[in-house]
């Protein structure tokens, strides 16, 4: 029996109820089929049920067209499906429940008769079927249009994306917002929607989402190529962590050391067993390795990194022999006849992987051999070396990720309670009260965000959250999130405004940095402006193919753009008693960055101002440019 349900939550609820009945009757085996299962767990639906026992497979719409399962004689269709829609105003994807289309309902019905006669039971009326859409809503009305708009501009046609003759016209408001988003991400030239920037011309050649492509580019700029390749590849596929890794608490600690996979491969260990114990789908790890190689080749072809040096004749002979052996193994794998395994009566979806299987298919050996040959000993050592981070490289890594995913950032709510199990709220510019995903590292280690306990003068306002995915299911969740120093926003923000009178800097008309002392304000603003100029120069040189460009961004070693605000004060203890605005909206809609202009103007205005001081020794009012001048005058008296 194949049962179509709309989501993982519904599948889990039904499976738990059916398991009780199946254990009592010993006539059913309850299985699941959805995207968060490992490849091994998904393959279990193809195994044969023992004599006198039936399989009951609870599946999402993944089983509509992707797979054909033997022995399916009955199909139960709930008529529901979960679809992802993108909101261009908030930048958020929403996973919502809908009635399926008539075409999809017919596809589900056809699953019952693929390998023999069958019956389909629809849990809805004929009237409801008649009210369903004929076909599923087109993707052009459901997904982000940023990549589409970028590809249209790259075609060098004489009109903008808004004037493109679409076969099926998208929502024009969403298309306009996509073009605006491309400008904010530095992909389009300002003042129009028909020209790509140098960054955009590189991004359009990379077959990934724009934020992921920017991570790759900035990884080259910051000399963190290996780590950025891994990050980009990991974000481009489904998570390797299965539902099993979150279901069993003892695996939460073990899954952090994913670098053990490379060590296991280097030592030629049992990778399948390693992944099964940790709830990690090793097939996904192999995919990450393949994507890393593909991305590296694309960066080499684009001139962003240097190609590997030539090999000598001995190395070429060895690799030729290895490729021949690997080709033979792949040929054998194609003709391998898989043994049909028989399921155990007393095993279900939650225990089916408990029994270790020592049999390895030829394809398993092919994947392990391919990974080993592609990386070899030297390559694996380099991967292990480059992925062991220290404080300095971690800060650089945060910088390149921030530059890549900008403007996807949020500020933590001031009333969060940083205890395990509590929801942690954060506010984006267009969507307040988003929630850090409960399976994310920050939600599982909330004490890392609790700066109220800090003895270094920190507060929660000294940090921001950047994220790669904004997804709403039951709640709006920030996924793949990372904590960064708040002042990093000064380096990447598209709109920065300085106020000399208030000693504050406003980024994106959203986040305000307020300084107690004017000296701190000028020091941070000047250093941020310098870093922005040098980052832009380094990026431009790298995009032009100069792989030796200087990437030493900070010219003033005495100023650190990091977690600690220059004064080191807790923000609720400001000397002047003013309130710090953690987030808010401002009326100024100007978009150009004015850090340097405002800084120079403020300095000029300050130079014209003087401090009046009455000297008791001289017995007259004097004018000084700074408090230091006053101190020098006082010391001049005996």
GROMACS .gro file of N, CA and C in nm, residues 194-247:
model
  162
  194UNK      N    1   1.995   4.674  -1.712
  194UNK     CA    2   2.037   4.611  -1.837
  194UNK      C    3   2.186   4.581  -1.842
  195UNK      N    4   2.259   4.603  -1.732
  195UNK     CA    5   2.403   4.583  -1.734
  195UNK      C    6   2.448   4.510  -1.609
  196UNK      N    7   2.524   4.402  -1.628
  196UNK     CA    8   2.581   4.329  -1.516
  196UNK      C    9   2.712   4.394  -1.472
  197UNK      N   10   2.739   4.390  -1.343
  197UNK     CA   11   2.868   4.432  -1.293
  197UNK      C   12   2.971   4.324  -1.322
  198UNK      N   13   3.097   4.353  -1.293
  198UNK     CA   14   3.200   4.250  -1.310
  198UNK      C   15   3.171   4.130  -1.221
  199UNK      N   16   3.121   4.157  -1.099
  199UNK     CA   17   3.083   4.048  -1.010
  199UNK      C   18   2.968   3.968  -1.069
  200UNK      N   19   2.870   4.037  -1.126
  200UNK     CA   20   2.756   3.969  -1.186
  200UNK      C   21   2.795   3.881  -1.304
  201UNK      N   22   2.895   3.924  -1.382
  201UNK     CA   23   2.938   3.845  -1.497
  201UNK      C   24   3.003   3.714  -1.455
  202UNK      N   25   3.065   3.713  -1.338
  202UNK     CA   26   3.121   3.588  -1.285
  202UNK      C   27   3.011   3.501  -1.225
  203UNK      N   28   2.921   3.564  -1.150
  203UNK     CA   29   2.815   3.489  -1.082
  203UNK      C   30   2.725   3.418  -1.182
  204UNK      N   31   2.698   3.482  -1.296
  204UNK     CA   32   2.606   3.423  -1.393
  204UNK      C   33   2.662   3.295  -1.453
  205UNK      N   34   2.793   3.273  -1.444
  205UNK     CA   35   2.853   3.151  -1.497
  205UNK      C   36   2.851   3.036  -1.397
  206UNK      N   37   2.815   3.065  -1.271
  206UNK     CA   38   2.815   2.962  -1.168
  206UNK      C   39   2.673   2.908  -1.151
  207UNK      N   40   2.653   2.777  -1.164
  207UNK     CA   41   2.517   2.718  -1.162
  207UNK      C   42   2.462   2.700  -1.021
  208UNK      N   43   2.464   2.807  -0.941
  208UNK     CA   44   2.414   2.801  -0.804
  208UNK      C   45   2.337   2.929  -0.776
  209UNK      N   46   2.271   2.933  -0.660
  209UNK     CA   47   2.202   3.055  -0.619
  209UNK      C   48   2.303   3.167  -0.599
  210UNK      N   49   2.255   3.291  -0.612
  210UNK     CA   50   2.345   3.407  -0.608
  210UNK      C   51   2.424   3.416  -0.478
  211UNK      N   52   2.362   3.401  -0.360
  211UNK     CA   53   2.443   3.408  -0.237
  211UNK      C   54   2.555   3.304  -0.233
  212UNK      N   55   2.526   3.183  -0.281
  212UNK     CA   56   2.629   3.078  -0.281
  212UNK      C   57   2.741   3.114  -0.376
  213UNK      N   58   2.706   3.170  -0.493
  213UNK     CA   59   2.808   3.212  -0.588
  213UNK      C   60   2.895   3.323  -0.530
  214UNK      N   61   2.835   3.415  -0.456
  214UNK     CA   62   2.914   3.522  -0.393
  214UNK      C   63   3.008   3.467  -0.287
  215UNK      N   64   2.965   3.365  -0.214
  215UNK     CA   65   3.054   3.301  -0.117
  215UNK      C   66   3.177   3.244  -0.188
  216UNK      N   67   3.157   3.183  -0.304
  216UNK     CA   68   3.270   3.130  -0.380
  216UNK      C   69   3.365   3.241  -0.423
  217UNK      N   70   3.309   3.350  -0.473
  217UNK     CA   71   3.392   3.461  -0.522
  217UNK      C   72   3.471   3.523  -0.407
  218UNK      N   73   3.402   3.553  -0.297
  218UNK     CA   74   3.471   3.615  -0.184
  218UNK      C   75   3.567   3.517  -0.117
  219UNK      N   76   3.542   3.387  -0.131
  219UNK     CA   77   3.639   3.290  -0.083
  219UNK      C   78   3.772   3.303  -0.155
  220UNK      N   79   3.766   3.336  -0.285
  220UNK     CA   80   3.889   3.361  -0.361
  220UNK      C   81   3.955   3.491  -0.316
  221UNK      N   82   3.875   3.594  -0.292
  221UNK     CA   83   3.930   3.723  -0.251
  221UNK      C   84   4.002   3.713  -0.118
  222UNK      N   85   3.946   3.636  -0.025
  222UNK     CA   86   4.002   3.625   0.110
  222UNK      C   87   4.097   3.506   0.126
  223UNK      N   88   4.132   3.440   0.015
  223UNK     CA   89   4.223   3.325   0.021
  223UNK      C   90   4.172   3.215   0.113
  224UNK      N   91   4.042   3.189   0.105
  224UNK     CA   92   3.981   3.079   0.180
  224UNK      C   93   3.905   2.991   0.081
  225UNK      N   94   3.974   2.951  -0.025
  225UNK     CA   95   3.908   2.881  -0.135
  225UNK      C   96   3.854   2.746  -0.091
  226UNK      N   97   3.935   2.665  -0.024
  226UNK     CA   98   3.893   2.530   0.012
  226UNK      C   99   3.770   2.530   0.101
  227UNK      N  100   3.770   2.614   0.203
  227UNK     CA  101   3.656   2.618   0.294
  227UNK      C  102   3.533   2.673   0.224
  228UNK      N  103   3.550   2.775   0.140
  228UNK     CA  104   3.434   2.831   0.069
  228UNK      C  105   3.376   2.731  -0.029
  229UNK      N  106   3.459   2.647  -0.088
  229UNK     CA  107   3.408   2.541  -0.176
  229UNK      C  108   3.319   2.445  -0.099
  230UNK      N  109   3.362   2.408   0.021
  230UNK     CA  110   3.282   2.317   0.104
  230UNK      C  111   3.151   2.382   0.145
  231UNK      N  112   3.155   2.508   0.185
  231UNK     CA  113   3.033   2.578   0.227
  231UNK      C  114   2.936   2.587   0.110
  232UNK      N  115   2.985   2.627  -0.007
  232UNK     CA  116   2.898   2.642  -0.123
  232UNK      C  117   2.838   2.508  -0.165
  233UNK      N  118   2.920   2.403  -0.165
  233UNK     CA  119   2.870   2.271  -0.203
  233UNK      C  120   2.767   2.220  -0.103
  234UNK      N  121   2.790   2.244   0.026
  234UNK     CA  122   2.698   2.197   0.129
  234UNK      C  123   2.563   2.268   0.119
  235UNK      N  124   2.565   2.397   0.085
  235UNK     CA  125   2.440   2.472   0.074
  235UNK      C  126   2.365   2.442  -0.056
  236UNK      N  127   2.432   2.376  -0.150
  236UNK     CA  128   2.371   2.350  -0.281
  236UNK      C  129   2.293   2.219  -0.285
  237UNK      N  130   2.304   2.136  -0.182
  237UNK     CA  131   2.235   2.008  -0.181
  237UNK      C  132   2.152   1.996  -0.054
  238UNK      N  133   2.075   1.890  -0.046
  238UNK     CA  134   1.999   1.863   0.075
  238UNK      C  135   2.095   1.832   0.189
  239UNK      N  136   2.052   1.861   0.309
  239UNK     CA  137   2.139   1.839   0.425
  239UNK      C  138   2.179   1.693   0.438
  240UNK      N  139   2.306   1.665   0.470
  240UNK     CA  140   2.347   1.526   0.490
  240UNK      C  141   2.299   1.469   0.623
  241UNK      N  142   2.247   1.553   0.712
  241UNK     CA  143   2.198   1.506   0.841
  241UNK      C  144   2.055   1.456   0.826
  242UNK      N  145   2.033   1.331   0.855
  242UNK     CA  146   1.900   1.271   0.843
  242UNK      C  147   1.819   1.299   0.969
  243UNK      N  148   1.690   1.266   0.964
  243UNK     CA  149   1.605   1.286   1.081
  243UNK      C  150   1.655   1.203   1.199
  244UNK      N  151   1.724   1.094   1.171
  244UNK     CA  152   1.779   1.009   1.276
  244UNK      C  153   1.883   1.084   1.359
  245UNK      N  154   1.958   1.174   1.296
  245UNK     CA  155   2.064   1.245   1.368
  245UNK      C  156   2.008   1.341   1.471
  246UNK      N  157   1.885   1.386   1.452
  246UNK     CA  158   1.823   1.476   1.550
  246UNK      C  159   1.733   1.401   1.647
  247UNK      N  160   1.697   1.277   1.611
  247UNK     CA  161   1.606   1.201   1.696
  247UNK      C  162   1.678   1.141   1.816
   0.00000   0.00000   0.00000
